[in-house]
PDB file of C-alpha atoms in Angstrom:
ATOM      1  CA  MET A   1     186.483 134.879 132.669  1.00  0.00           C
ATOM      2  CA  MET A   2     186.988 137.374 129.819  1.00  0.00           C
ATOM      3  CA  ASN A   3     190.399 138.895 129.265  1.00  0.00           C
ATOM      4  CA  LYS A   4     190.846 142.679 129.112  1.00  0.00           C
ATOM      5  CA  ALA A   5     191.350 142.793 125.327  1.00  0.00           C
ATOM      6  CA  ALA A   6     188.120 140.867 124.701  1.00  0.00           C
ATOM      7  CA  ALA A   7     186.209 143.068 127.179  1.00  0.00           C
ATOM      8  CA  ASP A   8     187.585 146.201 125.481  1.00  0.00           C
ATOM      9  CA  THR A   9     186.539 144.837 122.059  1.00  0.00           C
ATOM     10  CA  ASP A  10     183.025 144.099 123.347  1.00  0.00           C
ATOM     11  CA  LEU A  11     182.770 147.575 124.901  1.00  0.00           C
ATOM     12  CA  LYS A  12     183.955 149.200 121.660  1.00  0.00           C
ATOM     13  CA  ALA A  13     181.404 147.193 119.656  1.00  0.00           C
ATOM     14  CA  MET A  14     178.593 148.286 121.993  1.00  0.00           C
ATOM     15  CA  GLN A  15     179.728 151.913 121.836  1.00  0.00           C
ATOM     16  CA  ASP A  16     179.788 151.726 118.014  1.00  0.00           C
ATOM     17  CA  GLU A  17     176.319 150.216 118.005  1.00  0.00           C
ATOM     18  CA  MET A  18     175.008 152.962 120.312  1.00  0.00           C
ATOM     19  CA  SER A  19     176.523 155.603 118.022  1.00  0.00           C
ATOM     20  CA  ASP A  20     174.792 153.956 115.060  1.00  0.00           C
ATOM     21  CA  VAL A  21     171.455 153.866 116.918  1.00  0.00           C
ATOM     22  CA  ARG A  22     171.762 157.574 117.732  1.00  0.00           C
ATOM     23  CA  ARG A  23     172.716 158.480 114.164  1.00  0.00           C
ATOM     24  CA  ILE A  24     169.709 156.600 112.763  1.00  0.00           C
ATOM     25  CA  ILE A  25     167.352 158.165 115.335  1.00  0.00           C
ATOM     26  CA  ASP A  26     168.648 161.627 114.358  1.00  0.00           C
ATOM     27  CA  GLU A  27     168.000 160.856 110.677  1.00  0.00           C
ATOM     28  CA  LEU A  28     164.520 159.574 111.441  1.00  0.00           C
ATOM     29  CA  ASP A  29     163.762 162.665 113.539  1.00  0.00           C
ATOM     30  CA  ASP A  30     164.762 164.841 110.573  1.00  0.00           C
ATOM     31  CA  GLU A  31     162.419 162.837 108.320  1.00  0.00           C
ATOM     32  CA  LEU A  32     159.575 163.114 110.846  1.00  0.00           C
ATOM     33  CA  VAL A  33     160.050 166.893 111.080  1.00  0.00           C
ATOM     34  CA  ALA A  34     159.958 167.172 107.286  1.00  0.00           C
ATOM     35  CA  LEU A  35     156.759 165.099 107.124  1.00  0.00           C
ATOM     36  CA  LEU A  36     155.106 167.095 109.909  1.00  0.00           C
ATOM     37  CA  ALA A  37     156.010 170.319 108.083  1.00  0.00           C
ATOM     38  CA  LYS A  38     154.280 168.938 104.965  1.00  0.00           C
ATOM     39  CA  ARG A  39     151.254 168.072 107.102  1.00  0.00           C
ATOM     40  CA  GLN A  40     151.220 171.603 108.529  1.00  0.00           C
ATOM     41  CA  ARG A  41     151.131 173.036 104.983  1.00  0.00           C
ATOM     42  CA  GLN A  42     147.961 171.012 104.379  1.00  0.00           C
ATOM     43  CA  ILE A  43     146.405 172.453 107.545  1.00  0.00           C
ATOM     44  CA  GLU A  44     147.193 175.899 106.130  1.00  0.00           C
ATOM     45  CA  ARG A  45     145.469 174.965 102.854  1.00  0.00           C
ATOM     46  CA  ALA A  46     142.422 173.698 104.758  1.00  0.00           C
ATOM     47  CA  ALA A  47     142.235 176.962 106.720  1.00  0.00           C
ATOM     48  CA  LYS A  48     141.914 178.839 103.417  1.00  0.00           C
ATOM     49  CA  VAL A  49     139.241 176.554 101.971  1.00  0.00           C
ATOM     50  CA  LYS A  50     137.060 175.682 104.956  1.00  0.00           C
ATOM     51  CA  PRO A  51     135.535 179.147 105.540  1.00  0.00           C
ATOM     52  CA  ALA A  52     134.198 179.294 101.973  1.00  0.00           C
ATOM     53  CA  LEU A  53     132.629 175.868 102.485  1.00  0.00           C
ATOM     54  CA  GLY A  54     131.258 176.737 105.921  1.00  0.00           C
ATOM     55  CA  ILE A  55     133.336 174.001 107.549  1.00  0.00           C
ATOM     56  CA  PRO A  56     134.651 174.669 111.073  1.00  0.00           C
ATOM     57  CA  ALA A  57     138.199 173.781 112.095  1.00  0.00           C
ATOM     58  CA  ARG A  58     136.928 170.980 114.349  1.00  0.00           C
ATOM     59  CA  VAL A  59     134.913 168.335 112.528  1.00  0.00           C
ATOM     60  CA  PRO A  60     134.395 165.515 115.067  1.00  0.00           C
ATOM     61  CA  ASP A  61     133.658 162.856 112.421  1.00  0.00           C
ATOM     62  CA  ARG A  62     136.926 163.741 110.647  1.00  0.00           C
ATOM     63  CA  VAL A  63     138.864 163.582 113.921  1.00  0.00           C
ATOM     64  CA  ASP A  64     137.450 160.087 114.540  1.00  0.00           C
ATOM     65  CA  GLU A  65     138.249 159.069 110.947  1.00  0.00           C
ATOM     66  CA  VAL A  66     141.871 160.253 111.198  1.00  0.00           C
ATOM     67  CA  LEU A  67     142.424 158.527 114.543  1.00  0.00           C
ATOM     68  CA  ALA A  68     140.898 155.256 113.320  1.00  0.00           C
ATOM     69  CA  ARG A  69     143.027 155.311 110.163  1.00  0.00           C
ATOM     70  CA  VAL A  70     146.218 156.126 112.083  1.00  0.00           C
ATOM     71  CA  LEU A  71     145.585 153.454 114.706  1.00  0.00           C
ATOM     72  CA  GLY A  72     145.047 150.893 111.942  1.00  0.00           C
ATOM     73  CA  ALA A  73     148.319 151.954 110.340  1.00  0.00           C
ATOM     74  CA  ALA A  74     150.057 151.768 113.742  1.00  0.00           C
ATOM     75  CA  ARG A  75     148.836 148.204 114.214  1.00  0.00           C
ATOM     76  CA  ARG A  76     149.992 147.206 110.716  1.00  0.00           C
ATOM     77  CA  GLU A  77     153.433 148.759 111.270  1.00  0.00           C
ATOM     78  CA  GLY A  78     153.931 147.415 114.783  1.00  0.00           C
ATOM     79  CA  LEU A  79     153.880 150.887 116.352  1.00  0.00           C
ATOM     80  CA  SER A  80     152.576 151.184 119.887  1.00  0.00           C
ATOM     81  CA  VAL A  81     148.876 152.056 119.582  1.00  0.00           C
ATOM     82  CA  GLU A  82     149.193 154.036 122.822  1.00  0.00           C
ATOM     83  CA  LEU A  83     152.010 156.119 121.323  1.00  0.00           C
ATOM     84  CA  ALA A  84     150.103 156.663 118.072  1.00  0.00           C
ATOM     85  CA  MET A  85     146.938 157.692 119.931  1.00  0.00           C
ATOM     86  CA  ASN A  86     148.830 160.148 122.155  1.00  0.00           C
ATOM     87  CA  LEU A  87     150.835 161.660 119.302  1.00  0.00           C
ATOM     88  CA  TRP A  88     147.931 162.039 116.888  1.00  0.00           C
ATOM     89  CA  THR A  89     145.563 163.363 119.517  1.00  0.00           C
ATOM     90  CA  ASN A  90     148.116 166.101 120.209  1.00  0.00           C
ATOM     91  CA  ILE A  91     148.796 166.688 116.503  1.00  0.00           C
ATOM     92  CA  ILE A  92     145.071 166.941 115.753  1.00  0.00           C
ATOM     93  CA  GLU A  93     144.364 169.305 118.666  1.00  0.00           C
ATOM     94  CA  TRP A  94     147.303 171.527 117.697  1.00  0.00           C
ATOM     95  CA  SER A  95     146.133 171.485 114.070  1.00  0.00           C
ATOM     96  CA  ILE A  96     142.579 172.502 114.982  1.00  0.00           C
ATOM     97  CA  HIS A  97     143.799 175.407 117.106  1.00  0.00           C
ATOM     98  CA  TYR A  98     146.256 176.455 114.376  1.00  0.00           C
ATOM     99  CA  GLU A  99     143.468 176.349 111.775  1.00  0.00           C
ATOM    100  CA  GLU A 100     141.235 178.457 114.014  1.00  0.00           C
ATOM    101  CA  ARG A 101     144.013 181.044 114.421  1.00  0.00           C
ATOM    102  CA  LEU A 102     144.588 181.130 110.661  1.00  0.00           C
ATOM    103  CA  MET A 103     140.878 181.475 109.899  1.00  0.00           C
ATOM    104  CA  GLY A 104     140.424 184.195 112.524  1.00  0.00           C
ATOM    105  CA  ASP A 105     137.088 185.970 112.185  1.00  0.00           C
ATOM    106  CA  HIS A 106     136.264 183.893 109.091  1.00  0.00           C
ATOM    107  CA  ALA A 107     136.148 180.652 111.091  1.00  0.00           C
ATOM    108  CA  PRO A 108     132.745 178.969 110.856  1.00  0.00           C
ATOM    109  CA  LYS A 109     131.488 177.834 114.239  1.00  0.00           C
ATOM    110  CA  GLY A 110     131.307 174.113 114.904  1.00  0.00           C
ATOM    111  CA  ASP A 111     128.847 172.107 116.976  1.00  0.00           C
TER     112      ASP A 111
END
């Protein structure tokens, strides 16, 4: 049976570890937000260029290409493929709708 001092030390160690986990998650969230903001800037660039090229916001072959590339990266990095698929499907759909809003009346029509 563990004495009270040892139990308190173990509890303190676990609390410190949980604090460290939360701190690292917060840092990673900040990095993810910064990366997603950079990605959004590229969507804004695409929305300026695509109309002149006659390219619609939704290009199904490009959607498939992005998902395949991301899922390959997820597998390599040990990220849940289910999580990657769900996240990127949402990111891609949001991006397409954002592009369409930015292009407005200049948006070429897709298939």
